[in-house]
Coordinates of C-alpha atoms and ligand atoms in Angstrom, one line a residue:
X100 CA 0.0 0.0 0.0
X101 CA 1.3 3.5 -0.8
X102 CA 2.3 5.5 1.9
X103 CA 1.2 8.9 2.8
X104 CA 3.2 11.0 5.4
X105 CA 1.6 13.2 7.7
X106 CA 3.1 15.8 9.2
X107 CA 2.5 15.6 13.4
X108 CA 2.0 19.2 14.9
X109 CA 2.7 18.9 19.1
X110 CA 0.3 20.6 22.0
X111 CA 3.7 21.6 24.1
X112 CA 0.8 22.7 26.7
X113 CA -0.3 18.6 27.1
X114 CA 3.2 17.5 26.0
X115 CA 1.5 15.3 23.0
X116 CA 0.5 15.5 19.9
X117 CA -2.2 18.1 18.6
X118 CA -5.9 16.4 18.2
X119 CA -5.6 18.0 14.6
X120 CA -2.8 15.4 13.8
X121 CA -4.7 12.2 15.0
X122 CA -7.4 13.7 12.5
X123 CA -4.6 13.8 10.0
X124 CA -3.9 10.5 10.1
X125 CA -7.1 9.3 10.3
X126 CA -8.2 10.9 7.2
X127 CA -4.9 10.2 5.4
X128 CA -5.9 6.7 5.8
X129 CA -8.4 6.5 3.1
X130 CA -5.5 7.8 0.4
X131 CA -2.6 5.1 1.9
X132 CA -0.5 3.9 4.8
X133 CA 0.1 7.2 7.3
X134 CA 3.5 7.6 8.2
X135 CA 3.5 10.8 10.8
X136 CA 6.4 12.6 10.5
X137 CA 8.1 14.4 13.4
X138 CA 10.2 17.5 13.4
X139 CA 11.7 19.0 16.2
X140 CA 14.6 19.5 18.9
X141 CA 16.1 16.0 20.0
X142 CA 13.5 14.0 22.6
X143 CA 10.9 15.4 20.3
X144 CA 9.6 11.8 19.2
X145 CA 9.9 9.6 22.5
X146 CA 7.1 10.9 24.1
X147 CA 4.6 11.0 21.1
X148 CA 5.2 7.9 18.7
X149 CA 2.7 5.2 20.5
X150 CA 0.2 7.8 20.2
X151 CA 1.1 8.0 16.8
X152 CA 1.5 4.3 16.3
X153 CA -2.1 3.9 17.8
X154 CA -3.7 5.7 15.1
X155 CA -2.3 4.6 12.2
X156 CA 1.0 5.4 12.2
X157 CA 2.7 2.6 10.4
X158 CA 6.2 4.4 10.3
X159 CA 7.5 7.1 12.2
X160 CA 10.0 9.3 10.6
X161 CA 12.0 11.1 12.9
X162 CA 14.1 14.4 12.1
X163 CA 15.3 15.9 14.9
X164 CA 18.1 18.2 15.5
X165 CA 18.6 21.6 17.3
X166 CA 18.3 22.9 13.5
X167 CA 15.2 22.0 12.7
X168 CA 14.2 23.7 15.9
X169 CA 15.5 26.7 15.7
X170 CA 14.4 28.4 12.8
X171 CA 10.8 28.9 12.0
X172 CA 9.3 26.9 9.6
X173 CA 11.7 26.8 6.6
X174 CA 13.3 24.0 7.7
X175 CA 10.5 21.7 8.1
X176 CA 9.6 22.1 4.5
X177 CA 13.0 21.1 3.8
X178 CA 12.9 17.7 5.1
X179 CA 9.6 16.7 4.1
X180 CA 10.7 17.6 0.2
X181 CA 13.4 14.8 1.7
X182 CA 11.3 13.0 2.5
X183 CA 8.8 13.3 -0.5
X184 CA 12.0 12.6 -3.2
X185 CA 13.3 9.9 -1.0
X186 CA 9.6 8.3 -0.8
X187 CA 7.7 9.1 -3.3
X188 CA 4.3 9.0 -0.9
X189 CA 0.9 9.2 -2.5
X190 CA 0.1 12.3 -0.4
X191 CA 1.1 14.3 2.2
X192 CA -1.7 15.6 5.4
X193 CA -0.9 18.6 6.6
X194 CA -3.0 19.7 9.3
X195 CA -4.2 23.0 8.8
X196 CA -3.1 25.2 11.2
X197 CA -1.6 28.8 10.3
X198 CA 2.2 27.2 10.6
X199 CA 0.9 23.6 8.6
X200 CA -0.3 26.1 5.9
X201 CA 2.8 28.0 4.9
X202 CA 4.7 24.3 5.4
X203 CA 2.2 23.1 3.0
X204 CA 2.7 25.8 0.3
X205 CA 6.8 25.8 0.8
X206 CA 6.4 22.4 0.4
X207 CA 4.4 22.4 -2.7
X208 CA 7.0 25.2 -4.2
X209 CA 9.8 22.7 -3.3
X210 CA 8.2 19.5 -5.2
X211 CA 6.6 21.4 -7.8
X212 CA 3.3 19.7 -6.5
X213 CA -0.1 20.9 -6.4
X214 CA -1.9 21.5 -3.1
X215 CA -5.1 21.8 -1.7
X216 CA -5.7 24.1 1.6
X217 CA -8.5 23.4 4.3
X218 CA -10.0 20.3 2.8
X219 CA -12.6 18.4 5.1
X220 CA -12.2 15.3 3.6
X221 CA -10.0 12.9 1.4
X222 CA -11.0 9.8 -0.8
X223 CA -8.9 6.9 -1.5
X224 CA -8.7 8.3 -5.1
X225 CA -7.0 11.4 -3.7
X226 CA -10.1 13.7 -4.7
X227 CA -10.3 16.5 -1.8
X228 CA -13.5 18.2 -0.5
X229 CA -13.5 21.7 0.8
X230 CA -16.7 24.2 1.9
X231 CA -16.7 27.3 0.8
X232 CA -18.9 29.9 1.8
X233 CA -19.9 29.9 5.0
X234 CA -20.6 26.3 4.4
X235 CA -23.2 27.2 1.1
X236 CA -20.7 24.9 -1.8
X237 CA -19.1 22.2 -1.6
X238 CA -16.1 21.6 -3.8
X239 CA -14.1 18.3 -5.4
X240 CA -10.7 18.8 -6.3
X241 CA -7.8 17.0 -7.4
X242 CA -4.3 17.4 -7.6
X243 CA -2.9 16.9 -11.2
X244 CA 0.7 17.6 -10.7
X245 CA 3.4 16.4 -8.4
X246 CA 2.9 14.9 -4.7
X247 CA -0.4 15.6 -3.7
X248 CA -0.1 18.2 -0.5
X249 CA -3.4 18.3 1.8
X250 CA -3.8 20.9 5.0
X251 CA -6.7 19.5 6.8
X252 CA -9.4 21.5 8.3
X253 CA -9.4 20.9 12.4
X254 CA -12.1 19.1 13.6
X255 CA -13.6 18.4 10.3
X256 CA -12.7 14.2 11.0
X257 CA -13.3 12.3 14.2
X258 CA -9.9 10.9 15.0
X259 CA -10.4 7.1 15.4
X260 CA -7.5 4.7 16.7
X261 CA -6.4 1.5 14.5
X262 CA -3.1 0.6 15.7
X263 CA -0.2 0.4 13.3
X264 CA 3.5 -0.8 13.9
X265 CA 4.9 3.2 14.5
X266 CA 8.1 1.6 13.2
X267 CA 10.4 4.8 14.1
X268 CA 12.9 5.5 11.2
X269 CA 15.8 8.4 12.1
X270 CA 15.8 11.0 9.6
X271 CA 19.1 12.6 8.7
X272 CA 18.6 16.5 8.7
X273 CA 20.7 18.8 7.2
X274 CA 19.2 22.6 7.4
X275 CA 20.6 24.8 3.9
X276 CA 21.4 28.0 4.8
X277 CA 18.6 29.6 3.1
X278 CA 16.1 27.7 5.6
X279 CA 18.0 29.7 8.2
X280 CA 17.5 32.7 7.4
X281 CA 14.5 33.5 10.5
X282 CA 15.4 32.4 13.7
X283 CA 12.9 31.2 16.8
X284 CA 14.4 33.6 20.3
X285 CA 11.6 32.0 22.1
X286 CA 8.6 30.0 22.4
X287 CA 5.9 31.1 25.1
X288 CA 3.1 28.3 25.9
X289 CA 0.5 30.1 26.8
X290 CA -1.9 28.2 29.7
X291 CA -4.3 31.0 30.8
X292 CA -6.2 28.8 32.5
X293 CA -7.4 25.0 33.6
X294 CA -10.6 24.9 30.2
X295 CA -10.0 22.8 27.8
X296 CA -8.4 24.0 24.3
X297 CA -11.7 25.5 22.4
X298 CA -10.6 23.6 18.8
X299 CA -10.2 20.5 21.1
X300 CA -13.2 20.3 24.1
X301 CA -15.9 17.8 23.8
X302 CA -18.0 20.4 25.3
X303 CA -18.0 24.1 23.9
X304 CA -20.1 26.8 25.4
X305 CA -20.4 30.1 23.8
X306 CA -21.8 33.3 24.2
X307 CA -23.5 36.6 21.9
X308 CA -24.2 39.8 21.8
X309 CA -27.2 38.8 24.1
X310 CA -24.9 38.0 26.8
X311 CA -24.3 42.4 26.9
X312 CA -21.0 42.3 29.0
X313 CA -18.0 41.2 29.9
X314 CA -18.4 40.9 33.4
X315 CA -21.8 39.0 32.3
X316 CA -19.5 36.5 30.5
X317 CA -18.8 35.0 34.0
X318 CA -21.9 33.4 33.5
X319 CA -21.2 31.5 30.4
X320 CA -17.8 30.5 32.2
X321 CA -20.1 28.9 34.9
X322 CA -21.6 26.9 32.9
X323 CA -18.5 25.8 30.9
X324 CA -17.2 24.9 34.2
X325 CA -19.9 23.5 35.6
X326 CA -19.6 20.8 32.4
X327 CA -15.8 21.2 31.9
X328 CA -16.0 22.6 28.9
X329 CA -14.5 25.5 26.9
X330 CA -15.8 28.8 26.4
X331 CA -16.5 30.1 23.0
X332 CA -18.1 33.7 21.6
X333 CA -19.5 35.3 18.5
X334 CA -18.2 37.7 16.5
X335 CA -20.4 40.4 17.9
X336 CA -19.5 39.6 21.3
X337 CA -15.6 39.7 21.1
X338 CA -16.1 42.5 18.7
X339 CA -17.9 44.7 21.5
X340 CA -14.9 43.6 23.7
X341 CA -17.2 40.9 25.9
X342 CA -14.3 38.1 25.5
X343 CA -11.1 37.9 23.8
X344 CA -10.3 37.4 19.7
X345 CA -8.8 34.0 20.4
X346 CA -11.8 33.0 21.4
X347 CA -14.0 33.7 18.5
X348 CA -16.1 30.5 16.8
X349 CA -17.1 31.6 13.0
X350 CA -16.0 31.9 9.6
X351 CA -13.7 34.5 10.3
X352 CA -13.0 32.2 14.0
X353 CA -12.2 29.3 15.0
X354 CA -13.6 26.3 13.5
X355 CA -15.2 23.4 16.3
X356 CA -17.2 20.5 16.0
X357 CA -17.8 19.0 20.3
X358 CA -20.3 16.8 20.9
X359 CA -21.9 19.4 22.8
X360 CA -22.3 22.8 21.8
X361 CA -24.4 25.5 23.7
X362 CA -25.2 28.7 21.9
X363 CA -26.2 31.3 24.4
X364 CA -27.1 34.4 23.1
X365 CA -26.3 34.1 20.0
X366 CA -28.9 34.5 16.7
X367 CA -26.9 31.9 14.4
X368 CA -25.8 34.0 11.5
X369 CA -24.6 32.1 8.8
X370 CA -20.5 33.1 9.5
X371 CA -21.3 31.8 12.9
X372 CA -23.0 28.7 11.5
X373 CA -20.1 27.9 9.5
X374 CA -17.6 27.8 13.0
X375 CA -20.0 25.0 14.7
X376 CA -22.8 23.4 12.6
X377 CA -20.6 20.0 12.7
X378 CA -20.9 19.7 16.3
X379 CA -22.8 16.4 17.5
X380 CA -25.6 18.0 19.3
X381 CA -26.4 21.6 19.7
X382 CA -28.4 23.4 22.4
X383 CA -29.5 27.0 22.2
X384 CA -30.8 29.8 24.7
X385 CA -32.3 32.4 23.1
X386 CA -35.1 34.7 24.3
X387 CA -36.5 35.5 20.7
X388 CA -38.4 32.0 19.9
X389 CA -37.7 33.4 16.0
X390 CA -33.9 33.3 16.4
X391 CA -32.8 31.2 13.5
X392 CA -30.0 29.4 15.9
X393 CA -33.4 27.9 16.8
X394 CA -33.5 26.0 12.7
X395 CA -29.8 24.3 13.7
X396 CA -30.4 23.3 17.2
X397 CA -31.5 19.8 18.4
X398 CA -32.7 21.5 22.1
X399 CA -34.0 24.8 21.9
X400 CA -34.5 26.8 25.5
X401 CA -36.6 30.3 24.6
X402 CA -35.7 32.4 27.9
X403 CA -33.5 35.3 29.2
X404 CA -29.9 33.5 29.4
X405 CA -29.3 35.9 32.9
X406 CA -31.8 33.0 34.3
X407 CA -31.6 29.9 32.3
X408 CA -27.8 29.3 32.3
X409 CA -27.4 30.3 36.2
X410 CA -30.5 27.9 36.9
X411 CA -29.2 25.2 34.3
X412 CA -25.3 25.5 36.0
X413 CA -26.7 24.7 39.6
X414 CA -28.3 21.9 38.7
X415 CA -25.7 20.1 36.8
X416 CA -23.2 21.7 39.4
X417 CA -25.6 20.2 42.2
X418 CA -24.9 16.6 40.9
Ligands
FAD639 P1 -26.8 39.0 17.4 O1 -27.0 38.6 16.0 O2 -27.0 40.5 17.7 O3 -27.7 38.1 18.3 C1 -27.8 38.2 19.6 C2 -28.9 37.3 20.1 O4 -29.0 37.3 21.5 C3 -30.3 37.6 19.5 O5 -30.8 36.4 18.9 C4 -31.1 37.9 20.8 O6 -32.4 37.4 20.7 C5 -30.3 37.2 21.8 N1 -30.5 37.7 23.2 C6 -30.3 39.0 23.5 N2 -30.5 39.2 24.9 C7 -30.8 37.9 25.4 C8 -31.0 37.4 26.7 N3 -31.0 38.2 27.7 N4 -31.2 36.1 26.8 C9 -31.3 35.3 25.7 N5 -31.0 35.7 24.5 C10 -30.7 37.0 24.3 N6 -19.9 36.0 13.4 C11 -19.4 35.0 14.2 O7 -20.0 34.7 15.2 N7 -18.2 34.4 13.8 C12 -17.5 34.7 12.7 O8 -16.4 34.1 12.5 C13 -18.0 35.7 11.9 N8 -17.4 36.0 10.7 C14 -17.9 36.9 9.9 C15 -17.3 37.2 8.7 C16 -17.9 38.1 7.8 C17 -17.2 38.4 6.5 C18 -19.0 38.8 8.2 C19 -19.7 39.8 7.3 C20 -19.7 38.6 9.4 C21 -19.1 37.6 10.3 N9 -19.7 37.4 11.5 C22 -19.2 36.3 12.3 C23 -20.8 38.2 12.1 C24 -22.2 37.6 11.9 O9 -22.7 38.0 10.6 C25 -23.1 38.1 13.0 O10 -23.1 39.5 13.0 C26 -22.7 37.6 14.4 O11 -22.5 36.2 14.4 C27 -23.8 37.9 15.4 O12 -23.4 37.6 16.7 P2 -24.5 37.3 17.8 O13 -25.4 36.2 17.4 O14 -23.8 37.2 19.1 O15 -25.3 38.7 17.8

């Protein structure tokens, strides 16, 4: 079977690898064999490559060096073109994170490959799909020259374990000088506080203009807590300064797909839509019973949120 390499991206925060890569190489699956591919400082690997192994990673190339590390991404383009010459893999997953996508397009440069950004999906012929619009078409593409190059869209595949040999293969990395030319001074994890990552909880709740402050937002944290979720917000509400940027689920936002998402506040515009409408079940409070969040949900609560969610937190905080 042809293999496909997929590139793992690490949480430094939870010291393992990113849920976006276990998505990689569960959708790289339907194209090949995954081999993840690990790039970093020395002692990278060790701690990731059963996790790897346990979804799907048949091999596990390993390039590490303080090289690789220490520049921003140039280098890591560098050794998968290696990697892709050396190989001759029937794709490569990217996941699509701001740093995958510039890999991915250096990468495509490198191989004289074609590549295909943000895709949701991958059959085993190597056609791609991608949303566009807020979600209104759907697009089939296919690479006609070179390597295939994929970035995945986060949480647009449920990562699902089939364990693999994770065979671990040592990469030898030699960094040009032109891949050197932006160095990394430092790296700041940022762990603000004990929530889950939004792109990564199993629970989301967010909050809309309805929610009218930021001090209000306390109460959308409650509940997030009280489930231990993340918290989330619209464009509206980080726009009026209610919650932070980062923190923003939408077109324009981040993109999540829990099993439970709680919409508080919040009409369901179609940008918003596009940030959540994948999520397993949604629930919304909304005090206007014509709010068209009300068309998407599968539990609908019609009430002012400065009641419901308090009323709704006790009780599940009660149990
Ligand atoms: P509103 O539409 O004002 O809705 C507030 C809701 O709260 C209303 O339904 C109201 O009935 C309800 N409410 C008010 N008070 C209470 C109360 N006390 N109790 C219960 N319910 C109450 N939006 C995003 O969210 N994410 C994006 O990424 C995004 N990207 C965009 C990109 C573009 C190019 C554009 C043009 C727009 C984008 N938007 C995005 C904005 C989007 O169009 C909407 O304006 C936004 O989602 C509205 O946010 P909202 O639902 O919080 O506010």
């Amino acid at each position: 079977m042809a293999e496909v390499l997929v590139l793992a991206e690490l949480n430094p925060a939870a010291g393992g690898p990113r849920k976006s890569t276990l998505e990689a190489l569960t959708a790289a699956r339907a194209l090949g064999e995954p081999a993840a591919v690990v790039i970093g400082a020395p002692g990278t690997a060790a701690g990731i490559k059963d996790t790897l192994a346990e979804y799907g990673a048949a091999k596990v190339y390993v390039a590490e060096s303080d090289d690789v590390d220490a520049y921003l991404v140039a280098p890591k383009a560098e050794v998968l073109a290696q990697l892709v010459a050396e190989r001759s893999p029937a794709g490569v997953v990217i996941p699509s994170s701001p740093e995958g996508k510039e890999i991915a397009g250096r990468l495509a440069i490198k191989t004289g490959s074609g590549f295909l950004t943000d895709v949701t999906e991958i059959a085993a012929d190597g056609t791609a799909t991608q949303v566009a619009f807020a979600g209104a078409t759907i697009v089939h593409s296919q690479v006609t020259v070179g390597t295939p190059i994929y970035t995945l869209r986060g949480n647009s595949v449920t990562p699902e374990p089939a364990p693999a040999a994770g065979t671990e293969e040592t990469v030898q990395v030699a960094v040009s000088e032109a891949a050197k030319q932006t160095r990394v001074l430092d790296r700041v994890v940022e762990q603000k506080s004990n929530r889950p990552e939004l792109t990564e909880a199993a629970i989301v709740v967010s909050g809309g203009r309805g929610v009218a402050s930021a001090e209000n937002f306390s109460v959308i944290e409650g509940l997030a807590d009280s489930l231990g979720g993340a918290v989330g917000a619209s464009r509206a509400a980080v726009d009026s300064g209610f919650y932070p940027h980062s923190f923003q689920v939408g077109q324009t936002g981040k993109t999540v797909s829990p099993q439970l998402y709680i919409a508080v506040g919040i009409s369901g515009a179609i940008q918003h839509r596009a940030g959540m409408q994948t999520s397993k079940t949604i629930v919304a409070v909304n005090k206007d019973p014509e709010a068209p969040i009300f068309e998407l949900a599968d539990f609908g609560v019609v009430g002012d949120l400065n009641t419901v969610v308090p009323a709704a937190t006790e009780q599940i905080s009660a149990r």
